[in-house]
Amino acid sequence: MEGERTEGDELIADYVDCLMSLDTNARPVHSDGLILGAAVGAGTEADAMRDFPSAEGDPNEPMLGMTFESDEAAKAFYNEYARRLGFPFRVGRSRRSKGTEEVVVMKRFVCSREGMYKKKQTSPEDATRKRERMSMREGCNAMMEVVREVDHWVVSKLEKAHNHDLGTCSAKVGYLRARGLLGGGSDKATATIVGPDEMAFLRQNVLGEGGDAQGLLDYLKKMQANDPAFCHAIQVDKNGCVVNVFWADARAKAAYRHFGDAVTFDTTYKKNKYMMPFVTFSGVNHHLQPVIFGCALLMEETEFSFIWLFETWLAAMGGKAPCSLVTDQNRAMKAAIGKVFSNSCHRFCKWNILSRTKQKLTHPYSEHPTLRDELESCVLETETISTFETTWMSIIDRYDLRKNSWLQAIYNIRQKWVPLYLMDTFFAETSPTWKLETMNDFYKKYFNTKTTLEVFLNQFDLSLASRYEDEAKADMDAYLNKATTKTASLIEKQAASTYTKAVFSKFQEEFTESLGFIIQKTKDGCISEYSITKDEDPSDTFYVTYNASNKMANCSCKHFEFSGILCRHILGVYIIVDPRTLPTQYFMKRWTMKARDDDALLEDNNNSTHDEDASQSTTSRYNALCADAIRCAEKGAGSEAVYKAAKDILQKAYEEIIAYERNPGRGSQRDAININEVVTVDDAINDQSMPDSGRKVTNLLGQFLDSTWSPV
């Protein structure tokens, strides 16, 4: 049965194919008999991209009778052809075979201007509420149709003529307009999107409704003027068309320095085609709040573009790659990640896959109301791999879903997205149900198709400012108000005085749960072993190894390696063997109240390599001093009182620099500030030789920086 498929259907179908193509690259995991049939997604992505048409003639021109190994190979070929000519295309129709497997047997790729726009009948009230949207459809008949034969795909229908003008950058214009980023102007206004100079291109009216290129340029200039450490980069193609725009400010770089071990590359704008193609690199701070490590406007999703974006971002972050990276699934992105982040553990976002599962299983979910909760519980709540696989197979059999291609696909690559298979890598996820706030949440609050790029960026900056303020408030609350413990245990008190409140609550949950386990010693000696089981669920057994010589322990659940917080099983053993305190190695600095305390200012002054690099050029010295100044600014912005104190200290430091510049041979004056001198709060208060302002400054900074300080 042939029929028009929605864009959502095509997205799901393409996503299934993407997942299926990854199966051969996955780590070998026993599948318990759940195996994909040849009917669904044959071959890998590499196979699909490698085999181009075999018909005679120009290999870059589509012709009747051309053969491809797969429909994906045909789509890749037509995509390249469309890009070369300058027109956007889409999958217009597809047909599936009859029978239980419903294999795709035909796909038709059409120009995005195919068909005619049919205006919907609306009431006067709706007409005033909704604006008239521009349509790209002009009745263009250009298309290429491929059909499946025994072991390949053949071009069965072809129309190469278009009824509209083509241009080198029209594909990008269509891409932007499809997402509501171009206004209702004619293509003549956008035909000038060429030129070798990137800034000349930015001045063209190509971004935002009514033209926001100048707004973007002004935004970048403003950020650069206000923030010396702000960096940005613009990628253009050989025709001068903008492909990507990346930027990051000083706070983003500082956040990455402290919390960049686990990163999420957020592309949730793709959930709605009218969203702005705005992506972020993000993570989580020591208060379990979201932090941004950089932003980009992503107008082309090719492997080359992703490589450029990832390399540019990595260079801006100092060249240190994260331990882990979470993304949505995209073939080009996956290939780029393999090349740029070869040593980082790459995982697909479980929430995106579960969200698409909801879309794909609409009918089964409606027939079986409990199915969704059971599947999500299987992914989020099972504690061992064996329990997960047994539970999954039980659900599949209970609801007769073994032939469902989507469930087969995501199960066959489960080691790429189910957290249980990746517990030996740090992802900064403190609980299975924890979810990082995404840009989609921001879009829902602040974005619609009339929002210009300039307004959008200003709203985003305001949102970031609010986040920084929330972090500063949480910092001050953590220093002034101690967390509440539930027991008299010294271990719990130690954690309460070390962690932030948000992280301590997660630790406290693990600590409380540790009291409900049955712990049996299975091996004596310097390195002892324990088995841990739950009273009400003895099926899952965990094993802890304890080394008495260094008081370190390891658990088979790998919760500490994954989250950075000790698991309930190790805590249960510690209560038995050493109930006083935990080794300091188990308190990751990124989760503590001192997470942003940066010793690098002092370390760098004693680092000969740093000194050599800084002495090479004015730019190197400037960048090094900017980094130090930014660290001071981070601390000084915590509250109004500390801000005033920091301003006072920096003013005195500046005066000292000017004095030294005028007379380099002059020794330091007695009353000059020595930023490397360690002065305790008590000494500062009791030292009568210090002026009142000096005691006030030291006292305030001590309050802000010293975790041992407490109000009298």
mmCIF file of N, CA, C and O in Angstrom, residues 313-348:
data_model
loop_
_atom_site.group_PDB
_atom_site.id
_atom_site.type_symbol
_atom_site.label_atom_id
_atom_site.label_comp_id
_atom_site.label_asym_id
_atom_site.label_seq_id
_atom_site.Cartn_x
_atom_site.Cartn_y
_atom_site.Cartn_z
ATOM 1 N N TRP A 313 35.810 23.549 19.228
ATOM 2 C CA TRP A 313 35.400 23.580 20.628
ATOM 3 C C TRP A 313 36.504 23.028 21.533
ATOM 4 O O TRP A 313 36.815 23.618 22.574
ATOM 5 N N LEU A 314 37.111 21.918 21.117
ATOM 6 C CA LEU A 314 38.149 21.299 21.935
ATOM 7 C C LEU A 314 39.341 22.230 22.092
ATOM 8 O O LEU A 314 39.916 22.346 23.181
ATOM 9 N N ALA A 315 39.714 22.923 21.025
ATOM 10 C CA ALA A 315 40.818 23.881 21.112
ATOM 11 C C ALA A 315 40.473 25.024 22.063
ATOM 12 O O ALA A 315 41.318 25.470 22.844
ATOM 13 N N ALA A 316 39.225 25.492 22.027
ATOM 14 C CA ALA A 316 38.794 26.571 22.918
ATOM 15 C C ALA A 316 38.817 26.133 24.377
ATOM 16 O O ALA A 316 39.012 26.950 25.278
ATOM 17 N N MET A 317 38.619 24.837 24.611
ATOM 18 C CA MET A 317 38.604 24.314 25.974
ATOM 19 C C MET A 317 39.987 23.870 26.455
ATOM 20 O O MET A 317 40.114 23.186 27.476
ATOM 21 N N GLY A 318 41.014 24.229 25.719
ATOM 22 C CA GLY A 318 42.368 23.914 26.152
ATOM 23 C C GLY A 318 42.898 22.593 25.647
ATOM 24 O O GLY A 318 43.980 22.154 26.073
ATOM 25 N N GLY A 319 42.167 21.916 24.769
ATOM 26 C CA GLY A 319 42.645 20.674 24.173
ATOM 27 C C GLY A 319 42.416 19.424 24.989
ATOM 28 O O GLY A 319 42.799 18.326 24.564
ATOM 29 N N LYS A 320 41.806 19.540 26.152
ATOM 30 C CA LYS A 320 41.561 18.368 27.002
ATOM 31 C C LYS A 320 40.185 17.796 26.712
ATOM 32 O O LYS A 320 39.165 18.434 26.965
ATOM 33 N N ALA A 321 40.141 16.576 26.183
ATOM 34 C CA ALA A 321 38.875 15.936 25.827
ATOM 35 C C ALA A 321 38.159 15.428 27.075
ATOM 36 O O ALA A 321 38.800 15.107 28.082
ATOM 37 N N PRO A 322 36.831 15.341 27.049
ATOM 38 C CA PRO A 322 36.091 14.830 28.211
ATOM 39 C C PRO A 322 36.257 13.323 28.355
ATOM 40 O O PRO A 322 36.621 12.629 27.397
ATOM 41 N N CYS A 323 35.974 12.824 29.548
ATOM 42 C CA CYS A 323 35.983 11.369 29.763
ATOM 43 C C CYS A 323 34.845 10.714 28.993
ATOM 44 O O CYS A 323 35.007 9.640 28.412
ATOM 45 N N SER A 324 33.692 11.376 28.988
ATOM 46 C CA SER A 324 32.505 10.802 28.347
ATOM 47 C C SER A 324 31.759 11.869 27.578
ATOM 48 O O SER A 324 31.817 13.054 27.911
ATOM 49 N N LEU A 325 31.049 11.432 26.555
ATOM 50 C CA LEU A 325 30.289 12.334 25.698
ATOM 51 C C LEU A 325 28.956 11.682 25.368
ATOM 52 O O LEU A 325 28.915 10.552 24.864
ATOM 53 N N VAL A 326 27.872 12.386 25.651
ATOM 54 C CA VAL A 326 26.517 11.882 25.373
ATOM 55 C C VAL A 326 25.925 12.707 24.241
ATOM 56 O O VAL A 326 25.948 13.943 24.282
ATOM 57 N N THR A 327 25.400 12.038 23.218
ATOM 58 C CA THR A 327 24.808 12.727 22.081
ATOM 59 C C THR A 327 23.566 11.982 21.619
ATOM 60 O O THR A 327 23.291 10.866 22.050
ATOM 61 N N ASP A 328 22.849 12.621 20.701
ATOM 62 C CA ASP A 328 21.816 11.927 19.958
ATOM 63 C C ASP A 328 22.512 11.099 18.883
ATOM 64 O O ASP A 328 23.700 11.266 18.636
ATOM 65 N N GLN A 329 21.750 10.220 18.215
ATOM 66 C CA GLN A 329 22.350 9.405 17.180
ATOM 67 C C GLN A 329 22.301 10.115 15.836
ATOM 68 O O GLN A 329 21.252 10.573 15.395
ATOM 69 N N ASN A 330 23.459 10.223 15.216
ATOM 70 C CA ASN A 330 23.582 10.803 13.886
ATOM 71 C C ASN A 330 24.830 10.199 13.272
ATOM 72 O O ASN A 330 25.891 10.196 13.888
ATOM 73 N N ARG A 331 24.714 9.676 12.069
ATOM 74 C CA ARG A 331 25.847 8.966 11.470
ATOM 75 C C ARG A 331 27.060 9.856 11.283
ATOM 76 O O ARG A 331 28.187 9.479 11.607
ATOM 77 N N ALA A 332 26.827 11.039 10.723
ATOM 78 C CA ALA A 332 27.943 11.946 10.487
ATOM 79 C C ALA A 332 28.583 12.358 11.808
ATOM 80 O O ALA A 332 29.816 12.435 11.930
ATOM 81 N N MET A 333 27.749 12.606 12.820
ATOM 82 C CA MET A 333 28.261 12.985 14.137
ATOM 83 C C MET A 333 29.071 11.850 14.748
ATOM 84 O O MET A 333 30.152 12.071 15.309
ATOM 85 N N LYS A 334 28.565 10.642 14.635
ATOM 86 C CA LYS A 334 29.259 9.485 15.196
ATOM 87 C C LYS A 334 30.638 9.314 14.567
ATOM 88 O O LYS A 334 31.622 9.060 15.260
ATOM 89 N N ALA A 335 30.712 9.486 13.251
ATOM 90 C CA ALA A 335 32.000 9.357 12.568
ATOM 91 C C ALA A 335 32.966 10.441 13.025
ATOM 92 O O ALA A 335 34.156 10.179 13.247
ATOM 93 N N ALA A 336 32.467 11.670 13.179
ATOM 94 C CA ALA A 336 33.318 12.780 13.621
ATOM 95 C C ALA A 336 33.808 12.571 15.043
ATOM 96 O O ALA A 336 34.969 12.844 15.363
ATOM 97 N N ILE A 337 32.944 12.075 15.909
ATOM 98 C CA ILE A 337 33.322 11.825 17.300
ATOM 99 C C ILE A 337 34.431 10.783 17.367
ATOM 100 O O ILE A 337 35.381 10.899 18.151
ATOM 101 N N GLY A 338 34.336 9.754 16.523
ATOM 102 C CA GLY A 338 35.369 8.726 16.499
ATOM 103 C C GLY A 338 36.732 9.270 16.128
ATOM 104 O O GLY A 338 37.766 8.749 16.563
ATOM 105 N N LYS A 339 36.752 10.343 15.344
ATOM 106 C CA LYS A 339 38.023 10.922 14.908
ATOM 107 C C LYS A 339 38.547 11.985 15.873
ATOM 108 O O LYS A 339 39.750 12.092 16.091
ATOM 109 N N VAL A 340 37.654 12.781 16.443
ATOM 110 C CA VAL A 340 38.081 13.887 17.307
ATOM 111 C C VAL A 340 38.189 13.446 18.765
ATOM 112 O O VAL A 340 39.112 13.853 19.480
ATOM 113 N N PHE A 341 37.240 12.619 19.221
ATOM 114 C CA PHE A 341 37.218 12.189 20.629
ATOM 115 C C PHE A 341 37.485 10.685 20.718
ATOM 116 O O PHE A 341 36.707 9.929 21.307
ATOM 117 N N SER A 342 38.568 10.264 20.134
ATOM 118 C CA SER A 342 38.852 8.823 20.049
ATOM 119 C C SER A 342 39.044 8.183 21.422
ATOM 120 O O SER A 342 38.819 6.973 21.578
ATOM 121 N N ASN A 343 39.449 8.959 22.413
ATOM 122 C CA ASN A 343 39.685 8.403 23.753
ATOM 123 C C ASN A 343 38.536 8.666 24.724
ATOM 124 O O ASN A 343 38.635 8.324 25.898
ATOM 125 N N SER A 344 37.479 9.301 24.239
ATOM 126 C CA SER A 344 36.304 9.562 25.083
ATOM 127 C C SER A 344 35.266 8.471 24.864
ATOM 128 O O SER A 344 35.113 7.963 23.748
ATOM 129 N N CYS A 345 34.563 8.131 25.908
ATOM 130 C CA CYS A 345 33.495 7.129 25.804
ATOM 131 C C CYS A 345 32.234 7.811 25.275
ATOM 132 O O CYS A 345 31.691 8.709 25.917
ATOM 133 N N HIS A 346 31.772 7.382 24.114
ATOM 134 C CA HIS A 346 30.611 7.997 23.464
ATOM 135 C C HIS A 346 29.368 7.151 23.717
ATOM 136 O O HIS A 346 29.365 5.944 23.475
ATOM 137 N N ARG A 347 28.323 7.794 24.202
ATOM 138 C CA ARG A 347 27.065 7.101 24.492
ATOM 139 C C ARG A 347 25.908 7.852 23.881
ATOM 140 O O ARG A 347 25.891 9.088 23.852
ATOM 141 N N PHE A 348 24.913 7.122 23.378
ATOM 142 C CA PHE A 348 23.698 7.750 22.888
ATOM 143 C C PHE A 348 22.804 8.088 24.081
ATOM 144 O O PHE A 348 22.749 7.349 25.070
#
